[in-house]
Amino acid sequence: MRILVVEDNEDLLRSIVRFLKKEGFTVDESTDGDEGLDLALDNHYDCIVLDIMLPGVDGFEFVQTLRESQIETPVLMLTALDAVDDKVKGLSSGADDYLTKPFDFRELLARIKSLIRRHNLTKGEEIVFKDLKLNSRSRQATVRDELIRLSKKEFDLLETLLRNPGITFSRDELIERVWENEKEIRSNVVDVYVLYLRNKLKPYGYDKYIETVPGLGYRFHKG
Amino acid sequence: MIKMKSLRQAIQRYYLSIFILSMCAMAVTFLITVERLTMKQIDQELLSFTNDLVHFLENPSGELVAIFGKKDYSFQVFEKDKTLASFNIKEQIPVDHTGFTFINYKRVYATRAGTYKVTVAKDIKDHLVTMAILATVLATVIVALTFIVHRFGLKLTERMIKPIEEIGKQMDDVSKGYAKHIEIEPTSQEAERLQLQINDAIKRLHSTMEELREFASSLSHQLRNPLASVKAQIEVMLKETDDEELRNELTTMLKNINTMVQITSSLLLIARAQHQREETFQEEDISVTLLESVEQVMQRFPKIDFILDVPAQIKARCVPGLLSHAFINLIENACKYSQEDKPVKVSLSKSKNFVVFVVSNHGEPIADEEKEKIFERFYRSRNAKADGLGLGLAVVKAIADLHRAKIEYEYNGKNTFYMYIPT
């Protein structure tokens, strides 16, 4: 697996690179936005770890140029907990993720692995059910080309159910799939999200396909 | 605090009492002077009448005493205790003394001339009535004048006091952060100058505060990069060494670094909350913001059971990036102080003017004397957990203030925090 790390704080960059190499990744590095972008455009990477504030092009322009060049490599943004946070949040509601500096390396690793896994799993794939389309790459849901604004978790939940029609998922199973490394969660959070999802699908009449199976969980019922 | 009298009342009381006192003094002086002068004249008349009488008694062949037109006069003449003559007198006027005296609304003069005793009196009822009328008129005039002065004074005091009151009110807004300067209708030069001076002071205070905030903000910011690299370096070293002793040392270092990271994060958040402008607020789906916050806390407290009552698509104007931190801190606190095996309940609801966020846990209630202090920076409650820094609720407070949200704490069998976010 090949990773590009672009970070202008050289000390931090050295540690990240050293850590990722130790974890078995092949790592390219750069301290400059322009140089990093050249690397990203010329090579294939499985994931890019990108600081936002960079000399040369900044993180936002970096990603934009990348996407305009049809390069769909997942990007993990590193932010510094300031006003750009909100902007990042908006941006990362799609496929990409962000991490606030200083971060735990365990967290960094988990996020990178999750991004790569998801990316490989869903390369440009589209799930279609009647007029409802889910694009796993852009993480957008549409009905007759009209965008349904789903949050990350809502999308994951719908995707999980829609990929396995007719199969009943227990709440624990859904937590395991949608919340990934938060397996121990004990809460009615699944019910809350199912409710949200149904609410958002309701205007298009698709809420009725998400069925509650009493005592067991939820399933997507085609027809 | 000592209960102070209102300045307005004090001024009114002061000038009214001075005015009334001086008016009364003038009136009394006037009355006394008039009285004195009149009495002097009456006494003069009595004396000359007596002289005439005595002259007549001693020289009976002399001129007659002219008593016509003097019907308010009366006299008695005695010779060896026998009445020799009397005029216009009913009761016996005792004459065991000589000189001037008052008897029954009469001014009386008694004297001896040879073997005669002469008593002369003048009725002064009319004079007393005149004086009484004069006194009444004066009193009426004083009352009327007092009323006029009071009304006029009210206006004057109003002009004096109003700017002060108005400045006070507006300063309240300034200190609450709703206004950045004061603007009054200056009723006098002094008030205008005061307003200018106060605005100058506020401006300077603001810029000083701004500098301080910027300093705290940039300091925290600047600290985070080296902290991030030190943290990263320690983590790499932990990964690479098997030496147990070294690992222990590194773990302690990491813990301390994490504390520093938390402090800088909190200070940055507070600085951001105080810095943010209302124009940057957006109409946001708070339900999603809250759920994402809950999920972050869930990861950190996998053993806690969460009960969520969060209806979809509750919206409010806010800065979601900051509001989420307020939610996270409050929910995290609820988890930290929760009894084991007891759930933490998080709910969101919409009322007419507010979105109400409620988080509750089963735990020890917060002592009354601590309720106010828990929102202060670096305040640590007596039963605070070891890993807290005393900044969590200060962050919540700053973010709530930014959103003009009210925070309330209540113990109703459960520790419950409410946050009312205006919509």
XYZ file of C-alpha atoms in Angstrom:
646
model
C 0.000 0.000 0.000
C 1.317 3.388 -0.960
C 0.567 6.533 0.940
C 1.425 10.174 0.290
C 1.874 12.420 3.313
C 1.932 16.192 2.739
C 2.677 18.143 5.910
C 4.821 21.239 6.308
C 5.800 20.594 9.914
C 8.916 18.551 9.261
C 9.138 17.002 12.731
C 5.554 15.790 12.555
C 6.018 14.625 8.973
C 9.087 12.563 9.941
C 7.174 10.865 12.784
C 4.127 10.099 10.654
C 6.279 8.676 7.876
C 8.321 6.617 10.303
C 5.181 5.300 11.977
C 3.426 4.424 8.720
C 6.553 2.697 7.379
C 6.662 0.687 10.576
C 3.057 -0.308 9.869
C 4.120 -1.647 6.516
C 3.090 1.142 4.166
C 5.200 2.541 1.376
C 5.321 6.239 2.062
C 6.107 9.283 -0.090
C 6.425 12.624 1.611
C 6.399 16.302 0.868
C 6.463 19.531 2.880
C 5.092 21.660 0.063
C 1.625 21.838 -1.472
C 2.783 22.273 -5.077
C 5.334 19.490 -4.852
C 2.829 17.219 -3.107
C 0.225 17.854 -5.788
C 2.734 16.968 -8.537
C 3.450 13.706 -6.736
C -0.256 12.955 -6.354
C -0.938 13.643 -10.025
C 2.011 11.586 -11.301
C 1.725 8.514 -9.059
C -0.936 6.171 -7.829
C -1.582 6.244 -4.082
C -4.016 4.296 -1.969
C -4.477 7.220 0.407
C -3.269 10.781 0.827
C -2.724 12.346 4.258
C -2.949 16.074 3.723
C -2.367 19.076 5.955
C -4.660 22.019 5.183
C -2.306 24.926 5.771
C 0.534 24.368 3.327
C 3.059 26.473 1.459
C 2.050 26.526 -2.199
C -1.493 25.284 -2.860
C -3.483 24.676 0.329
C -5.316 21.488 1.201
C -8.646 22.582 -0.273
C -7.184 23.525 -3.672
C -5.118 20.354 -3.551
C -8.197 18.123 -3.277
C -10.122 20.170 -5.813
C -7.360 19.863 -8.436
C -7.117 16.155 -7.700
C -10.839 15.577 -8.207
C -10.915 17.710 -11.343
C -8.212 15.419 -12.720
C -10.528 12.447 -12.055
C -8.245 11.114 -9.328
C -10.488 9.570 -6.675
C -7.793 8.663 -4.145
C -9.251 9.002 -0.618
C -7.853 11.973 1.265
C -7.484 12.281 5.035
C -7.280 15.936 6.009
C -5.297 17.130 8.996
C -6.731 20.254 10.584
C -5.605 22.475 13.406
C -8.899 23.039 15.234
C -9.631 26.515 13.978
C -12.180 28.316 11.872
C -11.475 26.185 8.792
C -12.805 23.222 10.782
C -16.347 23.862 9.616
C -15.253 24.096 6.021
C -13.452 20.758 6.363
C -16.507 19.197 7.912
C -18.587 20.255 4.940
C -15.990 18.936 2.578
C -15.453 15.654 4.332
C -19.114 14.733 4.486
C -18.389 12.839 1.287
C -15.858 10.056 1.041
C -12.976 11.775 2.746
C -12.230 12.137 6.376
C -10.481 14.600 8.613
C -8.463 14.447 11.801
C -7.722 17.226 14.247
C -4.092 17.800 15.189
C -2.613 16.606 17.534
C -4.034 13.138 16.989
C -3.414 9.637 18.264
C -1.511 7.411 15.895
C -3.962 4.599 16.545
C -6.673 6.905 15.309
C -4.636 7.932 12.260
C -4.043 4.314 11.362
C -7.680 3.336 11.858
C -8.883 6.177 9.653
C -6.389 5.441 6.870
C -7.269 1.752 6.883
C -10.971 2.506 6.897
C -10.646 4.935 3.980
C -8.633 2.463 1.909
C -10.960 -0.432 2.681
C -14.028 1.546 1.781
C -12.435 2.890 -1.366
C -11.467 -0.568 -2.583
C -14.844 -1.983 -1.645
C -16.919 0.510 -3.549
C -14.965 1.703 -6.547
C -17.423 3.824 -8.458
C -20.154 1.343 -7.761
C -23.784 2.357 -8.008
C -26.605 0.604 -6.210
C -29.970 1.077 -7.845
C -33.395 0.296 -6.483
C -36.243 1.577 -8.624
C -35.581 5.361 -8.882
C -33.277 5.422 -5.866
C -29.574 5.495 -6.716
C -26.694 5.281 -4.261
C -23.259 6.208 -5.518
C -20.795 4.640 -3.093
C -17.875 6.648 -4.427
C -19.342 10.111 -4.231
C -21.535 8.961 -1.367
C -24.578 10.621 -2.820
C -28.126 9.368 -2.855
C -30.490 10.519 -5.599
C -34.070 9.881 -6.599
C -34.745 10.737 -10.280
C -31.534 12.842 -10.219
C -32.767 14.785 -7.203
C -30.195 14.778 -4.413
C -31.265 13.520 -0.985
C -29.029 15.119 1.611
C -27.932 12.281 3.856
C -25.398 12.468 6.636
C -22.471 10.063 6.589
C -24.072 7.604 8.993
C -27.465 7.791 7.289
C -25.831 6.968 3.996
C -23.852 4.060 5.490
C -26.980 2.667 7.079
C -29.000 2.891 3.868
C -26.115 1.397 1.909
C -25.787 -1.544 4.299
C -29.497 -2.315 4.155
C -29.838 -1.782 0.416
C -26.829 -3.995 -0.413
C -28.447 -6.894 1.439
C -32.138 -6.760 0.638
C -34.355 -9.081 2.619
C -31.708 -9.784 5.226
C -32.621 -8.767 8.774
C -29.859 -6.936 10.624
C -29.860 -6.846 14.393
C -29.028 -3.521 16.023
C -25.656 -4.887 17.107
C -24.870 -5.966 13.568
C -25.766 -2.569 12.199
C -23.597 -0.879 14.803
C -20.746 -3.160 13.840
C -21.117 -2.392 10.142
C -21.979 1.273 10.165
C -20.025 2.380 13.200
C -17.064 0.123 12.395
C -14.532 0.462 15.182
C -17.107 1.448 17.786
C -18.394 -2.053 18.256
C -19.158 -1.721 21.926
C -21.700 1.050 21.548
C -24.777 0.441 23.665
C -27.554 2.744 22.734
C -30.695 3.283 20.756
C -28.599 5.219 18.243
C -29.543 2.750 15.477
C -33.247 3.383 16.018
C -32.632 7.111 15.947
C -30.796 6.899 12.634
C -33.392 4.586 11.106
C -35.976 7.178 12.076
C -33.925 9.951 10.456
C -33.423 7.900 7.332
C -37.110 7.144 7.035
C -37.871 10.833 7.505
C -35.608 11.786 4.644
C -36.906 9.043 2.350
C -40.514 9.756 3.135
C -41.039 12.549 0.564
C -40.058 10.051 -2.151
C -42.098 7.186 -0.723
C -39.079 4.991 -0.051
C -39.389 4.958 3.729
C -41.772 2.002 3.635
C -39.032 -0.312 2.290
C -37.070 -0.080 5.524
C -38.895 -2.540 7.733
C -38.755 -3.018 11.458
C -38.584 -6.689 12.358
C -39.966 -6.823 15.895
C -37.515 -8.196 18.412
C -34.832 -8.635 15.758
C -33.884 -5.471 13.965
C -34.267 -3.919 10.527
C -34.259 -5.027 6.927
C -34.691 -3.601 3.464
C -37.764 -5.177 1.950
C -37.928 -5.004 -1.850
C -41.497 -4.858 -2.886
C -24.210 45.598 49.025
C -25.516 48.645 50.841
C -28.861 49.744 49.534
C -28.244 53.202 48.068
C -30.831 55.906 47.735
C -31.626 56.950 44.231
C -29.766 60.042 43.141
C -32.901 61.450 41.593
C -34.789 61.291 44.907
C -31.845 62.666 46.843
C -31.484 65.681 44.575
C -35.196 66.412 44.634
C -35.401 66.055 48.376
C -32.356 68.262 48.805
C -33.388 71.213 46.700
C -37.033 71.053 47.805
C -36.153 71.176 51.484
C -33.696 74.031 50.922
C -36.275 75.909 48.901
C -39.099 75.422 51.442
C -36.873 76.278 54.384
C -35.648 79.526 52.832
C -39.117 80.533 51.727
C -40.471 79.904 55.248
C -37.626 81.851 56.818
C -38.294 84.786 54.521
C -42.024 84.695 55.241
C -41.525 84.498 58.987
C -39.033 87.380 58.928
C -41.451 89.421 56.888
C -44.355 88.697 59.258
C -42.291 89.508 62.309
C -41.107 92.782 60.783
C -44.627 93.833 59.850
C -45.836 92.879 63.333
C -43.062 94.801 65.011
C -43.644 97.940 62.936
C -47.391 97.848 63.490
C -47.035 97.312 67.209
C -44.565 100.166 67.395
C -47.065 102.444 65.699
C -49.901 101.279 67.982
C -47.724 101.811 71.043
C -46.864 105.286 69.817
C -50.561 106.089 69.420
C -51.375 104.726 72.875
C -48.598 106.801 74.402
C -49.750 110.003 72.772
C -53.361 109.255 73.769
C -52.255 108.667 77.339
C -50.288 111.927 77.256
C -53.389 113.752 76.073
C -55.449 112.155 78.856
C -52.939 112.950 81.553
C -52.566 116.462 80.243
C -56.348 116.865 80.433
C -56.507 115.416 83.945
C -53.785 117.725 85.216
C -55.130 120.731 83.415
C -58.889 120.178 83.296
C -59.313 123.575 81.774
C -57.209 122.577 78.837
C -58.249 121.185 75.532
C -60.643 118.283 75.277
C -59.257 114.945 74.510
C -60.204 114.084 71.007
C -61.640 110.611 71.199
C -63.974 110.804 68.264
C -63.219 108.301 65.577
C -61.231 106.247 67.958
C -63.854 103.723 68.797
C -61.357 100.914 69.085
C -59.729 102.871 71.906
C -60.796 102.527 75.499
C -59.534 103.911 78.759
C -60.073 103.961 82.507
C -58.886 106.516 84.972
C -58.702 105.805 88.707
C -58.044 108.048 91.585
C -57.161 106.191 94.755
C -58.794 102.963 93.467
C -61.974 104.692 92.486
C -62.966 104.844 88.918
C -62.859 108.416 87.885
C -63.681 107.911 84.275
C -63.969 105.078 81.804
C -64.686 104.785 78.139
C -65.723 101.896 75.950
C -64.632 99.357 78.447
C -66.601 96.534 79.922
C -64.259 94.614 82.055
C -61.991 96.019 84.669
C -58.491 96.254 83.410
C -56.215 95.505 86.320
C -53.530 98.032 86.773
C -51.272 96.527 89.363
C -48.425 96.967 86.923
C -47.402 99.708 84.584
C -46.168 99.593 80.996
C -47.341 97.711 77.880
C -49.204 94.410 77.983
C -51.739 92.348 76.028
C -55.158 91.595 77.476
C -57.997 89.977 75.520
C -56.959 91.020 72.002
C -56.147 94.470 73.364
C -52.900 96.315 73.576
C -52.904 97.896 76.994
C -50.790 100.681 78.440
C -50.947 101.564 82.128
C -49.207 104.408 83.889
C -49.391 106.586 86.963
C -49.590 110.323 86.869
C -49.622 111.900 90.282
C -52.608 110.483 92.142
C -54.140 109.097 88.961
C -53.825 105.681 87.512
C -54.403 105.679 83.755
C -55.029 102.610 81.692
C -55.350 102.962 77.944
C -56.161 100.086 75.574
C -56.500 99.635 71.869
C -58.392 96.827 70.268
C -56.084 94.951 67.899
C -58.468 92.272 66.631
C -58.440 93.858 63.193
C -54.713 93.891 63.179
C -54.541 90.194 64.178
C -56.995 89.309 61.406
C -54.884 91.240 58.908
C -51.787 89.407 60.087
C -53.555 86.069 59.824
C -54.662 86.848 56.274
C -51.150 87.926 55.423
C -49.732 84.690 56.840
C -52.266 82.606 54.898
C -51.482 84.417 51.668
C -47.777 83.917 52.224
C -48.260 80.224 52.976
C -50.340 79.800 49.824
C -47.728 81.573 47.764
C -45.004 79.332 49.213
C -46.960 76.188 48.450
C -47.639 77.350 44.917
C -44.016 78.344 44.353
C -42.837 75.029 45.799
C -45.047 73.183 43.384
C -43.749 75.156 40.425
C -40.148 74.732 41.531
C -40.748 71.031 42.061
C -42.120 70.583 38.560
C -39.313 72.585 37.059
C -36.803 70.757 39.231
C -38.207 67.407 38.141
C -37.479 68.314 34.562
C -34.019 69.532 35.434
C -33.215 66.443 37.459
C -34.561 64.312 34.664
C -32.183 66.021 32.298
C -29.337 65.477 34.714
C -30.100 61.898 35.685
C -31.506 60.431 32.487
C -28.204 60.195 30.646
C -26.681 58.511 33.689
C -29.497 55.964 33.861
C -29.374 55.418 30.120
C -25.608 54.953 30.222
C -26.066 52.438 33.025
C -28.608 50.462 31.019
C -26.483 50.450 27.903
C -23.345 49.519 29.837
C -25.267 46.461 30.953
C -25.674 45.480 27.306
C -22.022 46.227 26.691
C -20.894 44.005 29.545
C -23.192 41.247 28.330
C -21.551 41.619 24.940
C -24.701 42.680 23.085
C -23.369 46.151 22.314
C -19.936 47.531 21.526
C -20.578 51.155 22.392
C -23.181 53.327 24.081
C -25.372 55.836 22.355
C -27.490 58.200 24.422
C -29.414 61.328 23.662
C -27.105 63.839 25.334
C -29.158 66.380 27.306
C -26.148 68.397 28.337
C -22.532 69.022 27.426
C -21.461 67.024 30.445
C -23.486 64.023 29.375
C -22.118 64.241 25.871
C -18.568 64.360 27.167
C -19.250 61.434 29.522
C -20.556 59.387 26.627
C -17.458 60.152 24.565
C -15.167 59.224 27.436
C -17.011 55.990 28.170
C -16.984 54.975 24.520
C -13.280 55.656 24.373
C -12.745 53.510 27.459
C -14.867 50.690 26.036
C -12.961 50.858 22.770
C -9.639 50.623 24.534
C -10.866 47.789 26.742
C -12.143 45.978 23.692
C -8.906 46.295 21.827
C -6.978 45.146 24.894
C -9.320 42.165 25.278
C -8.990 41.477 21.593
C -5.211 41.507 21.862
C -5.412 39.166 24.847
C -7.745 36.807 23.038
C -5.615 36.867 19.928
C -2.614 36.210 22.103
C -4.275 33.250 23.838
C -5.561 31.986 20.522
C -2.284 32.274 18.643
C -0.345 30.948 21.624
C -2.558 27.858 21.752
C -2.312 27.560 18.025
C 1.445 27.903 17.962
C 1.756 25.380 20.779
C -0.207 22.765 18.927
C 2.306 22.154 16.159
C 5.255 21.366 18.447
C 2.866 19.416 20.708
C 1.682 17.424 17.741
C 5.232 16.523 16.764
C 6.321 15.679 20.318
C 3.229 13.523 20.689
C 3.955 11.839 17.376
C 7.585 11.262 18.301
C 6.648 9.706 21.630
C 4.117 7.451 19.943
C 6.724 6.307 17.404
C 9.194 5.636 20.210
C 6.549 3.671 22.128
C 6.008 1.621 19.029
C 9.729 0.890 18.654
C 10.873 0.030 22.155
C 10.300 -3.077 24.258
C 12.101 -1.733 27.331
C 9.393 -1.818 30.008
C 10.844 1.032 32.080
C 11.221 3.281 29.055
C 7.712 2.428 27.951
C 6.379 3.520 31.345
C 8.245 6.816 31.102
C 7.005 7.396 27.585
C 3.423 6.592 28.572
C 3.600 9.185 31.362
C 4.998 11.721 28.910
C 2.204 10.950 26.499
C -0.372 11.459 29.228
C 1.109 14.852 30.074
C 1.259 15.853 26.441
C -2.388 14.896 26.098
C -3.254 17.146 29.035
C -1.460 20.021 27.331
C -3.250 19.247 24.095
C -6.565 19.343 25.916
C -5.748 22.693 27.525
C -4.757 24.278 24.228
C -7.846 22.818 22.549
C -10.126 24.251 25.212
C -8.465 27.671 25.181
C -8.636 27.746 21.400
C -12.308 26.866 21.465
C -13.031 29.552 24.048
C -11.084 32.095 21.990
C -12.949 31.057 18.850
C -16.323 31.253 20.579
C -15.537 34.748 21.829
C -14.249 35.755 18.413
C -16.976 34.419 16.203
C -19.378 36.874 14.638
C -23.072 36.321 14.475
C -23.003 36.864 10.712
C -21.255 33.524 10.345
C -24.207 31.673 11.907
C -25.966 29.217 9.673
C -29.344 27.574 9.814
C -28.251 24.062 10.710
C -29.789 20.693 11.406
C -28.878 20.444 15.086
C -30.189 16.884 15.309
C -27.326 15.708 13.102
C -24.779 17.873 14.920
C -25.915 16.402 18.223
C -25.887 12.802 17.032
C -22.381 13.185 15.639
C -21.332 14.622 18.994
C -22.940 11.723 20.842
C -21.089 9.274 18.620
C -17.745 10.878 19.431
C -18.437 10.514 23.137
C -19.678 6.937 22.656
C -16.257 5.957 21.355
C -14.613 7.281 24.476
C -17.120 5.689 26.871
C -17.925 2.297 25.377
C -19.366 1.014 28.648
C -22.021 3.674 29.011
C -25.546 3.038 27.827
C -26.976 6.003 25.933
C -30.670 6.717 25.662
C -31.312 9.118 22.813
C -34.447 11.093 22.267
C -33.410 13.200 19.300
C -36.126 13.884 16.710
C -34.951 14.497 13.171
C -34.257 17.847 11.562
C -34.482 20.233 14.475
C -32.939 23.406 13.197
C -31.388 26.523 14.691
C -28.990 29.252 13.699
C -25.571 28.315 15.029
C -21.934 27.574 14.369
C -22.140 23.767 14.237
C -18.365 23.349 14.563
C -18.537 25.064 17.954
C -21.939 23.919 19.145
C -20.839 20.306 18.744
C -18.009 20.935 21.207
C -20.482 22.259 23.777
C -22.600 19.118 23.301
C -19.546 16.870 23.501
C -18.273 18.462 26.704
C -21.658 18.297 28.439
C -22.297 14.687 27.394
C -18.741 13.696 28.276
C -19.171 15.201 31.732
C -22.412 13.292 32.171
C -20.545 10.078 31.302
C -17.589 10.849 33.553
C -19.769 11.397 36.597
C -22.315 8.723 35.826
C -22.819 5.731 38.081
C -21.782 2.504 36.470
C -24.527 0.552 34.739
C -26.767 3.597 34.646
C -27.656 5.168 31.300
C -26.914 8.707 30.160
C -29.929 10.323 28.575
C -29.606 12.842 25.747
C -32.590 14.616 24.301
C -33.369 17.458 21.954
C -36.710 19.162 21.567
C -38.161 22.256 20.041
C -40.311 24.775 21.856
C -41.651 28.062 20.557
C -38.478 30.123 20.763
C -35.871 27.582 21.752
C -34.248 24.349 20.881
C -33.779 22.605 24.197
C -30.871 20.246 24.695
C -30.988 18.091 27.828
C -28.416 15.650 29.137
C -28.838 13.763 32.385
C -27.022 11.093 34.365
C -27.313 9.233 37.634
C -24.673 10.674 39.909
C -23.855 12.776 42.931
C -25.648 16.153 42.828
C -23.516 19.262 42.503
C -23.305 21.174 45.790
C -25.238 24.447 45.883
C -22.151 26.553 46.533
C -20.471 25.031 43.504
C -23.261 25.533 41.011
C -22.100 29.016 40.007
C -18.437 28.180 39.955
C -18.451 25.122 37.745
C -18.521 27.285 34.625
C -15.377 29.189 35.618
C -12.091 28.398 33.947
C -9.902 25.887 35.766
C -12.467 25.422 38.526
C -12.285 21.904 39.890
C -15.186 20.552 41.868
C -14.467 18.714 45.116
C -15.553 15.437 43.622
C -13.977 16.151 40.234
C -12.418 13.227 38.438
C -8.651 13.117 38.267
C -8.315 13.607 34.536
C -10.424 16.754 34.301
C -8.865 20.143 33.800
C -11.691 22.416 34.819
C -12.007 23.803 31.304
C -14.793 21.682 29.858
C -17.690 23.717 31.219
C -15.877 27.011 30.598
C -15.805 26.009 26.928
C -19.519 25.168 27.122
C -20.218 28.558 28.697
C -18.270 30.478 26.043
C -20.021 28.617 23.226
C -23.426 29.047 24.886
C -22.763 32.786 25.295
C -21.915 33.046 21.620
C -25.268 31.496 20.757
C -27.038 33.498 23.492
C -28.056 30.168 24.879
C -28.951 29.756 28.531
C -27.546 26.870 30.527
C -29.293 25.510 33.563
C -28.416 22.817 36.024
C -30.971 20.928 38.077
C -30.906 17.875 40.303
C -34.174 15.981 40.065
C -32.988 12.588 41.153
C -30.637 12.893 38.233
C -27.983 15.430 37.353
C -29.547 17.359 34.506
C -28.055 20.068 32.315
C -30.315 22.092 30.050
C -29.224 24.283 27.184
C -31.774 26.613 25.622
C -30.628 27.641 22.154
C -32.693 30.507 20.720
C -33.963 29.774 17.211
